[in-house]
Coordinates of C-alpha atoms and ligand atoms in Angstrom, one line a residue:
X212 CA -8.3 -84.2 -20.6
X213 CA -6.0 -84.0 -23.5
X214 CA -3.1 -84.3 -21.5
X215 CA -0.3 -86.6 -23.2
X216 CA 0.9 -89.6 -21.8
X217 CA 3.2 -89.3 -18.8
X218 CA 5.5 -91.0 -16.9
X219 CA 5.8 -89.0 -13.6
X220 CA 8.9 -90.4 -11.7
X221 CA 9.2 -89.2 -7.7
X222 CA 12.9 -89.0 -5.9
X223 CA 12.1 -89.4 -2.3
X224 CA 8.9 -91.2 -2.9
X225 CA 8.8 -92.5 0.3
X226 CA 9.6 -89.7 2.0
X227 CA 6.9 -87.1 4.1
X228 CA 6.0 -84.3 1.5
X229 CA 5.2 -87.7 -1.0
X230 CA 2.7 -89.3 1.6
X231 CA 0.8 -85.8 2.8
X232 CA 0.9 -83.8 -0.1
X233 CA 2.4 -85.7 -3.7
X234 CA -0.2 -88.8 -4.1
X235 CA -3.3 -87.3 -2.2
X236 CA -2.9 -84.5 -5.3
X237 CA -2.2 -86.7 -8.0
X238 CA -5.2 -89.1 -6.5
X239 CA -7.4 -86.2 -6.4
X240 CA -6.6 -84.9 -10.1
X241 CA -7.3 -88.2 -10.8
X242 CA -11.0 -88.7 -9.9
X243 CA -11.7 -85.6 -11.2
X244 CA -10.4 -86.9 -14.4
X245 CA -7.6 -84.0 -14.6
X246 CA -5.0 -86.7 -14.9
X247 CA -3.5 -87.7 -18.4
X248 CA -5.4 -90.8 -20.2
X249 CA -2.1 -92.5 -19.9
X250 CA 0.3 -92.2 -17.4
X251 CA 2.4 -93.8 -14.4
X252 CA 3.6 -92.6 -11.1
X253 CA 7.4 -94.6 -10.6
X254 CA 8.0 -93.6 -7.0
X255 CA 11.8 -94.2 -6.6
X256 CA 12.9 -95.0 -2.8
X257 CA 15.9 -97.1 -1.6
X258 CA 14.6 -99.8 0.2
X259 CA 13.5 -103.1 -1.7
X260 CA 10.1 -103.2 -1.0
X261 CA 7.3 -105.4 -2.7
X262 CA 5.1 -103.2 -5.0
X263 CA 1.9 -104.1 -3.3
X264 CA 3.0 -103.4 0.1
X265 CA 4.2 -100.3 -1.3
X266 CA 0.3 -99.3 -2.7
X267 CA -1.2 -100.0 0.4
X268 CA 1.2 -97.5 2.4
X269 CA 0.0 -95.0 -0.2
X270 CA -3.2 -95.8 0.3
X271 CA -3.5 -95.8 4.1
X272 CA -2.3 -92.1 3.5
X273 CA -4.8 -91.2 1.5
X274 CA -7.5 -92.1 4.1
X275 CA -5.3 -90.1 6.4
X276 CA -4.4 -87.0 3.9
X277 CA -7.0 -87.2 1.2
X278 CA -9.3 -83.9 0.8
X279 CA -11.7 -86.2 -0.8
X280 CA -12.1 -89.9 1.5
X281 CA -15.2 -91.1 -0.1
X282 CA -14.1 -91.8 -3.4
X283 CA -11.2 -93.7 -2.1
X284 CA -12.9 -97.1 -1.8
X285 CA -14.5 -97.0 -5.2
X286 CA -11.3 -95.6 -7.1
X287 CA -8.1 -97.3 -5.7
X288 CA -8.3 -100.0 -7.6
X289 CA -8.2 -98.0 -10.6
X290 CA -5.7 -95.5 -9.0
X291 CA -3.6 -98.0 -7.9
X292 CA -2.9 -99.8 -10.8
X293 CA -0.9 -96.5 -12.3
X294 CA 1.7 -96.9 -9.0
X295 CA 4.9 -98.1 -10.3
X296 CA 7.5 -98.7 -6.6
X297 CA 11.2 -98.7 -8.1
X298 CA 13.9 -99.6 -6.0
X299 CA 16.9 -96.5 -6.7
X300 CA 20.5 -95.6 -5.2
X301 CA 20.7 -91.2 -6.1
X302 CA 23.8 -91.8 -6.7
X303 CA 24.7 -94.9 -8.4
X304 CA 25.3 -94.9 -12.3
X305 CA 23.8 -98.2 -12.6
X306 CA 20.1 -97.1 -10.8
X307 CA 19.8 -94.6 -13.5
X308 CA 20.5 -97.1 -16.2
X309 CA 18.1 -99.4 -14.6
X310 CA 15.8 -96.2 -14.8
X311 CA 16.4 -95.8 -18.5
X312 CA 14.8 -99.1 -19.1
X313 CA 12.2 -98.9 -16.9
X314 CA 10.8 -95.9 -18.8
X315 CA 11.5 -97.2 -22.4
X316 CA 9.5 -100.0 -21.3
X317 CA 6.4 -98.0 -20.1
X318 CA 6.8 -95.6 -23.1
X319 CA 6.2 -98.6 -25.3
X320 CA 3.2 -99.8 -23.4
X321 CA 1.8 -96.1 -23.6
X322 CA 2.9 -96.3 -27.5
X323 CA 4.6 -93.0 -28.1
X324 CA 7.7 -91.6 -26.1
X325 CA 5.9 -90.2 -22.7
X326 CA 6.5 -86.9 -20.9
X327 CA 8.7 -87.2 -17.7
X328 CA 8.2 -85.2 -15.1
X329 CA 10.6 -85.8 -12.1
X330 CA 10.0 -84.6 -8.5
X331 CA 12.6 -83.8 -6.6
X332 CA 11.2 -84.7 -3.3
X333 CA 14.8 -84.5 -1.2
X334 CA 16.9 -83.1 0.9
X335 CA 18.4 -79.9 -1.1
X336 CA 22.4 -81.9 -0.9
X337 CA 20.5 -84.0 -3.8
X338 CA 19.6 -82.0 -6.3
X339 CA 23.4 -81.6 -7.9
X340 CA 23.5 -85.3 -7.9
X341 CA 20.3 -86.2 -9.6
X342 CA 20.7 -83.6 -12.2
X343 CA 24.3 -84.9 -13.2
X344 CA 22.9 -88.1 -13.8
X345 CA 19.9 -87.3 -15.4
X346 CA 22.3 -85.8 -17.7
X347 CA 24.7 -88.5 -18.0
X348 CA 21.7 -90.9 -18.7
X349 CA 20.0 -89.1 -21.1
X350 CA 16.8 -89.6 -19.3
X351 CA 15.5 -85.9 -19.7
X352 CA 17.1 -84.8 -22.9
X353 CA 13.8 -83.9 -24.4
X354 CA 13.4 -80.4 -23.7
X355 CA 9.7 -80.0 -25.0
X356 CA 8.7 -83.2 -23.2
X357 CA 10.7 -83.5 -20.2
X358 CA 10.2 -81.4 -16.4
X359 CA 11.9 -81.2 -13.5
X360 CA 10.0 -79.9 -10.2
X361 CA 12.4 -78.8 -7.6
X362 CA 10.9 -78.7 -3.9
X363 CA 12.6 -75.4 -1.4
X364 CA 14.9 -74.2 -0.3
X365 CA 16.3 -73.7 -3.3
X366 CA 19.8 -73.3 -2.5
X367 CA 20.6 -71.6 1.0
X368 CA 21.5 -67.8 -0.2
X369 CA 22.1 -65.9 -3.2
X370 CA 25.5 -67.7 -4.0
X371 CA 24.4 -71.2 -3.6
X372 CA 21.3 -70.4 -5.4
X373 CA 23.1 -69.0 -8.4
X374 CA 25.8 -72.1 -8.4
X375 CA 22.3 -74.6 -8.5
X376 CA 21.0 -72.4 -11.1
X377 CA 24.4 -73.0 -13.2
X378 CA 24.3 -76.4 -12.6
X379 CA 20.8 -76.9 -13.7
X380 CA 21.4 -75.5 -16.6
X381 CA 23.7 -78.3 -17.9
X382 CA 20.9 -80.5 -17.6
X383 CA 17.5 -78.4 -18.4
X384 CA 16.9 -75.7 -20.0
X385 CA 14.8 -73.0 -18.1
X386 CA 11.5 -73.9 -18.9
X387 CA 12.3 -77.7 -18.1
X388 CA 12.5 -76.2 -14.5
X389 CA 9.6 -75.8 -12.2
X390 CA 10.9 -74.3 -8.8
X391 CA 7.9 -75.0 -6.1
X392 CA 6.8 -72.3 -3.9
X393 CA 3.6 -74.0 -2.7
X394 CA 1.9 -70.5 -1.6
X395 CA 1.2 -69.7 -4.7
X396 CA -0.3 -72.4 -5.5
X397 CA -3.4 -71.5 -2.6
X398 CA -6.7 -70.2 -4.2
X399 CA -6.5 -67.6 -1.8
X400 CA -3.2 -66.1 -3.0
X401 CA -4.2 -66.9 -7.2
X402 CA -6.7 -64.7 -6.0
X403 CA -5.1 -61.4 -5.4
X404 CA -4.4 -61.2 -9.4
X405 CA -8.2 -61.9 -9.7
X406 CA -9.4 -59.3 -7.2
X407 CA -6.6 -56.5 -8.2
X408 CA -7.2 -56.9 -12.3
X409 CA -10.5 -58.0 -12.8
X410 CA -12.0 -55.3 -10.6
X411 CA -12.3 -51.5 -11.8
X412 CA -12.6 -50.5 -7.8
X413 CA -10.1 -50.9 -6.3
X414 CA -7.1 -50.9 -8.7
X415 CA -7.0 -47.1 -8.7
X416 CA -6.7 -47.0 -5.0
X417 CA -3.4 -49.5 -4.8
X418 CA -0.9 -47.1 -4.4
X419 CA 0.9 -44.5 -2.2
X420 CA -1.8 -42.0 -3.0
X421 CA -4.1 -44.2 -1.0
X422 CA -2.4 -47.4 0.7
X423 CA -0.7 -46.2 4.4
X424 CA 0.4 -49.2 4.7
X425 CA 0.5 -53.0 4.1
X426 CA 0.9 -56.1 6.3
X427 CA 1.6 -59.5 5.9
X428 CA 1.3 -62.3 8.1
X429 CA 1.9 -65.8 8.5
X430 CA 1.6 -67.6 11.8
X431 CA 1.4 -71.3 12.5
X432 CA 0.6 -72.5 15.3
X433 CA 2.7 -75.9 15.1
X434 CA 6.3 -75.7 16.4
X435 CA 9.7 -77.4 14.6
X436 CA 7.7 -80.9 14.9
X437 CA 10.2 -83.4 13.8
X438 CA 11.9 -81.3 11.6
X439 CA 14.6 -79.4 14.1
X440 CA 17.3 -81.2 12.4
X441 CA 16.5 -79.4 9.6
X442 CA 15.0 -76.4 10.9
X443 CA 18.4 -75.6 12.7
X444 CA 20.2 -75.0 9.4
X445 CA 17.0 -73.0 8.4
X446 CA 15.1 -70.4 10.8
X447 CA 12.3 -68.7 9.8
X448 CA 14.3 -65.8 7.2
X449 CA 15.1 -69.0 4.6
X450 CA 12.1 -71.2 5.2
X451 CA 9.3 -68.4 5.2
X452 CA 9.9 -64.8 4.3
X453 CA 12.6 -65.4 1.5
X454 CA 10.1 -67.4 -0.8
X455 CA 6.3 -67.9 0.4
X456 CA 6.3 -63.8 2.1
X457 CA 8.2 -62.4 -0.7
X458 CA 6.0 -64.2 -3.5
X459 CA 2.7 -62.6 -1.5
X460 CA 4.7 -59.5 -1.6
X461 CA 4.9 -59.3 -4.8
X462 CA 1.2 -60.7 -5.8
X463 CA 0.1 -57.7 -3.7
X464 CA 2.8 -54.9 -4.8
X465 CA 3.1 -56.4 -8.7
X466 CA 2.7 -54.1 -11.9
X467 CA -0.5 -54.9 -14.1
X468 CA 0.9 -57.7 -16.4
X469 CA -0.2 -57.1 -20.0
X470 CA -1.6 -60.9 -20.3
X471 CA -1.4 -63.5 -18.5
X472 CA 1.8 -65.2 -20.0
X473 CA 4.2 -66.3 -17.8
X474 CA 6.8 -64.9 -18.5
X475 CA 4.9 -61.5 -18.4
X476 CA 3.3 -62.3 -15.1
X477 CA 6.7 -63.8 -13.6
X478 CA 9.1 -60.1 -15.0
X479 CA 6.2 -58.1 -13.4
X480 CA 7.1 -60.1 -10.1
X481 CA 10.5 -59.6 -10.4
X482 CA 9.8 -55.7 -10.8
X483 CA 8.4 -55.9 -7.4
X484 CA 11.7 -57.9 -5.9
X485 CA 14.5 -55.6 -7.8
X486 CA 12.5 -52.5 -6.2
X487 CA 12.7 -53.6 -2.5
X488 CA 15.1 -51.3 -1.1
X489 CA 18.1 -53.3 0.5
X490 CA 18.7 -52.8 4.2
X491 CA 22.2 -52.1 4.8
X492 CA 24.0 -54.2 6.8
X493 CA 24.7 -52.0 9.9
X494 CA 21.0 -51.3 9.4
X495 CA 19.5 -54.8 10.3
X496 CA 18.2 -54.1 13.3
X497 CA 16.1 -51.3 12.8
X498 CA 14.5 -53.1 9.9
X499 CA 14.2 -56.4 11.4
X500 CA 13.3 -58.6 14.5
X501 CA 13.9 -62.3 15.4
X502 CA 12.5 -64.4 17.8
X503 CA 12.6 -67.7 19.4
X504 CA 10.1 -69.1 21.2
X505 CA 11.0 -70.4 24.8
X506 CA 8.5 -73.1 26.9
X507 CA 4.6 -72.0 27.0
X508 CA 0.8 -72.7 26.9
X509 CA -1.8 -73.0 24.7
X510 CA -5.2 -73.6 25.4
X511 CA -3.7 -75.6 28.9
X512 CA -1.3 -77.1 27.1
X513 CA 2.7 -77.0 28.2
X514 CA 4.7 -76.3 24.8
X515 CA 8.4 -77.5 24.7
X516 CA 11.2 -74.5 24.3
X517 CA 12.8 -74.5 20.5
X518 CA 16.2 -74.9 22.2
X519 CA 14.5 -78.4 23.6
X520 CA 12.8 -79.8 20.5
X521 CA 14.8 -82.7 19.0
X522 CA 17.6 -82.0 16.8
X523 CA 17.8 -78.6 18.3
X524 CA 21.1 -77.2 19.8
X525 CA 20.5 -76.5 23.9
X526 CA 21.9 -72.4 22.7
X527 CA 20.8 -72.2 19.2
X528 CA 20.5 -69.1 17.6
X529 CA 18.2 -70.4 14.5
X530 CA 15.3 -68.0 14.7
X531 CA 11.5 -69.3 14.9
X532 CA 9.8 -65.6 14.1
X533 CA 10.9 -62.9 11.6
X534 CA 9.9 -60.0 11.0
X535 CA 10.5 -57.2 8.9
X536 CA 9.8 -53.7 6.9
X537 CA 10.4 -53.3 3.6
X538 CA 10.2 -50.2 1.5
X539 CA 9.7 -50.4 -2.5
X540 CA 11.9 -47.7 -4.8
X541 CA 9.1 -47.1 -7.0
X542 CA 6.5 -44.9 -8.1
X543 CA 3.4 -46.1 -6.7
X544 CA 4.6 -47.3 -3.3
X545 CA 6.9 -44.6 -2.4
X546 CA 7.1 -44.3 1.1
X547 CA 4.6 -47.2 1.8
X548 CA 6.3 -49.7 4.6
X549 CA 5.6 -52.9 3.9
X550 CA 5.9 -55.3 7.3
X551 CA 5.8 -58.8 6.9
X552 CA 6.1 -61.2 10.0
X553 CA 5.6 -65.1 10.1
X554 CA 6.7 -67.4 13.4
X555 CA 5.9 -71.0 14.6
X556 CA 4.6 -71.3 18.3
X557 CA 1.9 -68.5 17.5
X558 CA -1.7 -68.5 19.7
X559 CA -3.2 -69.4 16.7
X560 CA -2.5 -70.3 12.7
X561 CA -3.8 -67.0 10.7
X562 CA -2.0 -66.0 7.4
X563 CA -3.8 -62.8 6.1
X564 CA -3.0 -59.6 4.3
X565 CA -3.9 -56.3 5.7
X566 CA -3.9 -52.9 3.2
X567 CA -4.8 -50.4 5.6
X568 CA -5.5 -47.0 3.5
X569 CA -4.5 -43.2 4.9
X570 CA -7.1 -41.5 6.8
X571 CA -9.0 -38.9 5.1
X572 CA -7.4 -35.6 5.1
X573 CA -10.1 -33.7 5.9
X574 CA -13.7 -35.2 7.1
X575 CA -16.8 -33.7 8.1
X576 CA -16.5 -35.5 11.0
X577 CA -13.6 -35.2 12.0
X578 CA -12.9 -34.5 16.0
X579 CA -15.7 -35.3 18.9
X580 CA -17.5 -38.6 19.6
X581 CA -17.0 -39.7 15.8
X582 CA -15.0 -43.3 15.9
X583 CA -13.1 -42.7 12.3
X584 CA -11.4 -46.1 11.6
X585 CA -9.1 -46.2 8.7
X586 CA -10.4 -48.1 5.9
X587 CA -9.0 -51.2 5.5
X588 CA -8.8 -54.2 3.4
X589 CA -8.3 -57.8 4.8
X590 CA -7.3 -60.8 2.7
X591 CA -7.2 -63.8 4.9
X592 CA -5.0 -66.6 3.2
X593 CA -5.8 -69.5 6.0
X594 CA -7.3 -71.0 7.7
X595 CA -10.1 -68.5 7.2
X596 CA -10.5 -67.7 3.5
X597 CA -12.6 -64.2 2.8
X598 CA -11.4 -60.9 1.5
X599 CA -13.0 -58.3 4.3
X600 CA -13.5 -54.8 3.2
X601 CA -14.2 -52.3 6.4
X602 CA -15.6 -48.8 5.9
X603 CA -17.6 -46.4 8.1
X604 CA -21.4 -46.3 8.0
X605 CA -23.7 -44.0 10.3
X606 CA -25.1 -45.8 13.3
X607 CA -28.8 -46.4 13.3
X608 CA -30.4 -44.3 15.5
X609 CA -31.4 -40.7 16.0
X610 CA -28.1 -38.9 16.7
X611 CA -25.1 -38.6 14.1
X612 CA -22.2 -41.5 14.9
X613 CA -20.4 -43.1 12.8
X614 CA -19.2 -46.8 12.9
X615 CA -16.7 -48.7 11.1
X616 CA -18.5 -52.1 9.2
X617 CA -17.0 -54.8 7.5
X618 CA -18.5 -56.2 4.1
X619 CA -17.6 -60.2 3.5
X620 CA -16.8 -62.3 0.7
X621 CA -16.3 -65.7 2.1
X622 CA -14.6 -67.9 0.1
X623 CA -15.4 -71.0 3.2
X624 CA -18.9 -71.9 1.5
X625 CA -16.9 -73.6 -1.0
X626 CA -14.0 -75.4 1.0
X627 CA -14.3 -78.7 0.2
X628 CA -14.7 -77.7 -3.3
X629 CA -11.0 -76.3 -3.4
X630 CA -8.2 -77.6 -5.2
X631 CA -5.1 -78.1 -2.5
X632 CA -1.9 -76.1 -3.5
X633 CA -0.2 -79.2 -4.5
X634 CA -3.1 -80.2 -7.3
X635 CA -3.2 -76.9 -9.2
X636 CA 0.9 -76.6 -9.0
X637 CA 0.9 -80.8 -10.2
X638 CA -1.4 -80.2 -12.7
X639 CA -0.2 -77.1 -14.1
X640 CA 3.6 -79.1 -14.0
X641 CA 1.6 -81.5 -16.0
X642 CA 0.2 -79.2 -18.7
X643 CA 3.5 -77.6 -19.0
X644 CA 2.6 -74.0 -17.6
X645 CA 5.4 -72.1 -15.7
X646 CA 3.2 -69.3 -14.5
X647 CA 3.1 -70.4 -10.8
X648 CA 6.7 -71.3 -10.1
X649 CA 9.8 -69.4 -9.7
X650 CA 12.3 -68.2 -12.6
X651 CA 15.6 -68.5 -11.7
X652 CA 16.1 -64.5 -11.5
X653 CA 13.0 -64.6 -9.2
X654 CA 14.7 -66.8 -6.7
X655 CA 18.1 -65.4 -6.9
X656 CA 16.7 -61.7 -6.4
X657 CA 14.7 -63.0 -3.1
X658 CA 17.7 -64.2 -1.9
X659 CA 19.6 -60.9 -2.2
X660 CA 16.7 -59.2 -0.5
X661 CA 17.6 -60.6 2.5
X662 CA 21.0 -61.0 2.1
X663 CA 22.0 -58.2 4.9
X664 CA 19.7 -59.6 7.4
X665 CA 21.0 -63.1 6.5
X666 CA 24.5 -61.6 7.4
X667 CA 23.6 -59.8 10.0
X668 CA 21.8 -62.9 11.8
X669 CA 23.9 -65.5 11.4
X670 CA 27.1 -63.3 12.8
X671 CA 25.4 -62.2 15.4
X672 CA 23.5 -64.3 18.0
X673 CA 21.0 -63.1 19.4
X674 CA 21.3 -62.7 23.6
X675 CA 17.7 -62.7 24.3
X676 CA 16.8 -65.3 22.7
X677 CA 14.5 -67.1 24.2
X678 CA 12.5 -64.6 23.2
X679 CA 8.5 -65.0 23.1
X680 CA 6.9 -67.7 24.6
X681 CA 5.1 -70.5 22.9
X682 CA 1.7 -69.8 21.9
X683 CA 2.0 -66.2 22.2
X684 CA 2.2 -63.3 19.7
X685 CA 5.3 -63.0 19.6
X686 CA 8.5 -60.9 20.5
X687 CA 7.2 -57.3 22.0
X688 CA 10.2 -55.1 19.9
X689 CA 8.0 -56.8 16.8
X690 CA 5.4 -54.1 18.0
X691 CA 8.2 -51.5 18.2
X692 CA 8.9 -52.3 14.7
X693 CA 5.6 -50.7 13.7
X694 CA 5.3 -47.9 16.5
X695 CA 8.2 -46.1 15.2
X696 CA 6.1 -45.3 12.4
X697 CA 2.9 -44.9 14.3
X698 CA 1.4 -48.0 12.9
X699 CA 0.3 -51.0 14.7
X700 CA -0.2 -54.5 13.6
X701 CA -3.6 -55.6 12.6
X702 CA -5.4 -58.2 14.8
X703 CA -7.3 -59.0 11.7
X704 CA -10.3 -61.9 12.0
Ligands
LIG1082 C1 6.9 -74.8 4.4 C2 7.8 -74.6 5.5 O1 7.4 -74.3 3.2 O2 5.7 -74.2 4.7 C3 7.2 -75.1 6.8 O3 9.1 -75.3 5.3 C4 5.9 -74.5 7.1 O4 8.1 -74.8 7.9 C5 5.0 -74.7 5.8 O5 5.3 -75.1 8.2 C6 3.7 -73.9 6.0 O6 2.8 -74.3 4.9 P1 1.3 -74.2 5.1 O7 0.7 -74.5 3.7 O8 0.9 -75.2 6.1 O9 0.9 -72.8 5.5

């Protein structure tokens, strides 16, 4: 590529995301020669640890985490030799001066002052901290050349958001800032702008003329895992619907964008957010439902209770499922709910869109034997990846009945040929192109979305909790959620 030289410098290198997700991307961008002719990955962790010993925990995670294993054997060496370990205190002046030198030194190896980008691969707490000294060392003070990638949650509501955001600024200037929301970086969500614009078929039927309604779901099977430390402070509202649901949202409810700028494509998105009617406070729970899984099976397996996962509080109130219904003020989704759910301890991981279109007013068929589905339009996100398009077709045979069909595009043909999230969002961190990640107006308007519910949750524990049981569907007032209207979630495969 024509990328220029970089020096890409990890906080938290040793860390979880940095083993699973961080080097198997930048190792895969490398072999397929995405990465820049010139550049080094200076992974920053506390411990004093030899540099070698260092590579080969990378690598052993690569043969655990790599998409592509092959290729490992005949291009470590190669790889390798870009891995820079630096021991580094987050907050101690001296570690950033040490820094300083470090990267003056590789920048006259590489011959020209390299871009940085830093990764923010920490606990939120951290962020203030490394910024101010970023600052105070002058280590990012190149606006054109320097990036910052900032992992979620981004702050923990819409105050703390806009207080980071502040303080950010002092450091970077907006476009120095590339807030992660790694859903958007799936093929199978990049492709909803694809299917919606570059089709003349189905654009003119995305709207309340047509659309009854649309879902959204995300369900994962795995429970808190190690995380319920973490996941207590969290619940599903903060870590799930308030950045990756939303950002589908608004892929699936967004404007045309005139071009495919970024900051065209990222104002059309935050249309879609400033539209979502707010749910008053005293209005929570008809919008919304929380759960919290209590002890199950799956597949003849006994699943733990939330409120006994590690970390976790014995009467914790942190929800595990959310769901809600959203209505947009604006022209061409008046009146369509929009219900979004996601929850850990599902039967089975499944995250997939639904648009399920209004009957026909009037039909020929109409009344009798005739079976007349809705049409309906199925975007699965993952683990399956197709876009599913059902409509009615007369049964073969020699009497008049109709039956719904589905046509298939399967996207699975080509799996291991797809980029994970992490390598398109690294690479287009690398190239300098904002489209994918979050504005700060973007994140601060999700966060005032469910700002009510927030409220409303956190004040409020809720009784029943435990709720659903592990490796079930859910809570059953989810389903109420939907009944009120008549609707009833889709049981999509
Ligand atoms: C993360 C959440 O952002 O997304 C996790 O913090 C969740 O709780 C994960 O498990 C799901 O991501 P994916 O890509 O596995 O669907």
């Amino acid at each position: 590529g024509t990328l220029q030289s970089t020096s890409i410098i990890i906080f938290g290198a040793t860390g979880d995301l940095a083993k699973r997700k961080l080097f198997p991307a930048f190792f895969n961008l490398f072999i397929e020669g995405r990465m820049p002719e010139k550049f080094n990955i200076v992974a920053l962790g506390r411990a004093d640890k030899e540099n070698n010993d260092f590579k080969s925990y990378v690598k052993e995670n690569l043969l655990l985490f790599s998409r592509n294993q092959t290729e490992i054997e005949t291009e470590w060496d190669k790889f390798q030799s870009h891995i820079i370990y630096f021991r580094h205190q987050i907050d101690e002046e001296s570690s950033y001066k040490d820094l300083d030198v470090k990267l003056k030194s590789l920048d006259s190896e590489y011959g020209v002052r390299a871009n940085r980008l830093f990764y923010l691969s920490i606990g939120p707490n951290f962020v203030s901290t490394i910024s101010e000294h970023l600052k105070k060392a002058q280590l990012a003070s190149n606006p054109s050349q320097d990036r910052i990638i900032i992992e979620k949650p981004f702050g923990h509501d819409k105050k703390s958001a806009i207080e980071l955001n502040n303080l950010l600024s002092k450091t970077f200037e907006e476009e120095q800032i590339y807030r992660i929301d790694h859903y958007l970086g799936k093929e199978t969500v990049q492709n909803i702008l694809a299917f919606r614009f570059g089709n003349s078929i189905f654009e003119p039927l995305w709207n309340c003329k047509y659309v009854e309604s649309v879902q959204i779901t995300v369900a994962e099977e795995v429970g808190v895992e190690s995380r319920g430390a973490f996941y207590e402070g969290t619940g599903a509202l903060k870590d799930m619907i308030q950045n990756h649901l939303l950002q589908i949202l608004c892929m699936v409810a967004m404007e045309q964008p005139s071009s495919l700028d970024s900051g065209e494509i990222r104002d059309r998105k935050v249309d879609v957010l400033k539209s979502i009617r707010r749910i008053p406070l005293d209005q929570v729970n008809h919008y919304a439902v929380r759960g919290q899984y209590g002890k199950g099976t799956l597949n003849g397996t006994d699943l733990k209770a939330y409120r006994d996962e590690e970390g976790v509080a014995p009467d914790s109130n942190t929800e595990t499922f959310a769901a809600i219904k959203f209505y947009l003020d604006n022209e061409r989704w008046d009146g369509v709910p929009f219900y979004v759910r996601t929850g850990k301890r599902m039967q089975e991981k499944h995250s997939y869109i639904t648009i399920q279109f209004k009957p026909l007013a009037q039909s020929t068929f109409s009344g009798g034997k005739h079976d007349l589905s809705q049409n309906k339009l199925i975007i699965n996100i993952q683990p399956l990846m197709d876009i599913r398009l059902q409509f009615m077709t007369k049964k073969p045979g020699l009497t008049v009945e109709l039956r719904p069909v589905e046509m298939i595009f399967d996207y699975f043909s080509c799996k291991e040929d797809t980029p994970e999230a992490y390598e398109t969002l690294l690479l287009d961190a690398l190239e300098g192109d904002l489209t994918l990640f979050m504005r700060s107006d973007q994140v601060e308007e999700a966060w005032d979305v469910v700002k009510t519910i927030q409220e409303s949750w956190e004040n409020n524990p809720d009784p029943s909790f435990p709720n659903y049981a592990a490796g079930s569907s859910g809570p059953q007032e989810c389903n109420l959620l939907l009944q009120r209207e008549d609707h009833s979630w889709e049981h999509a495969h």
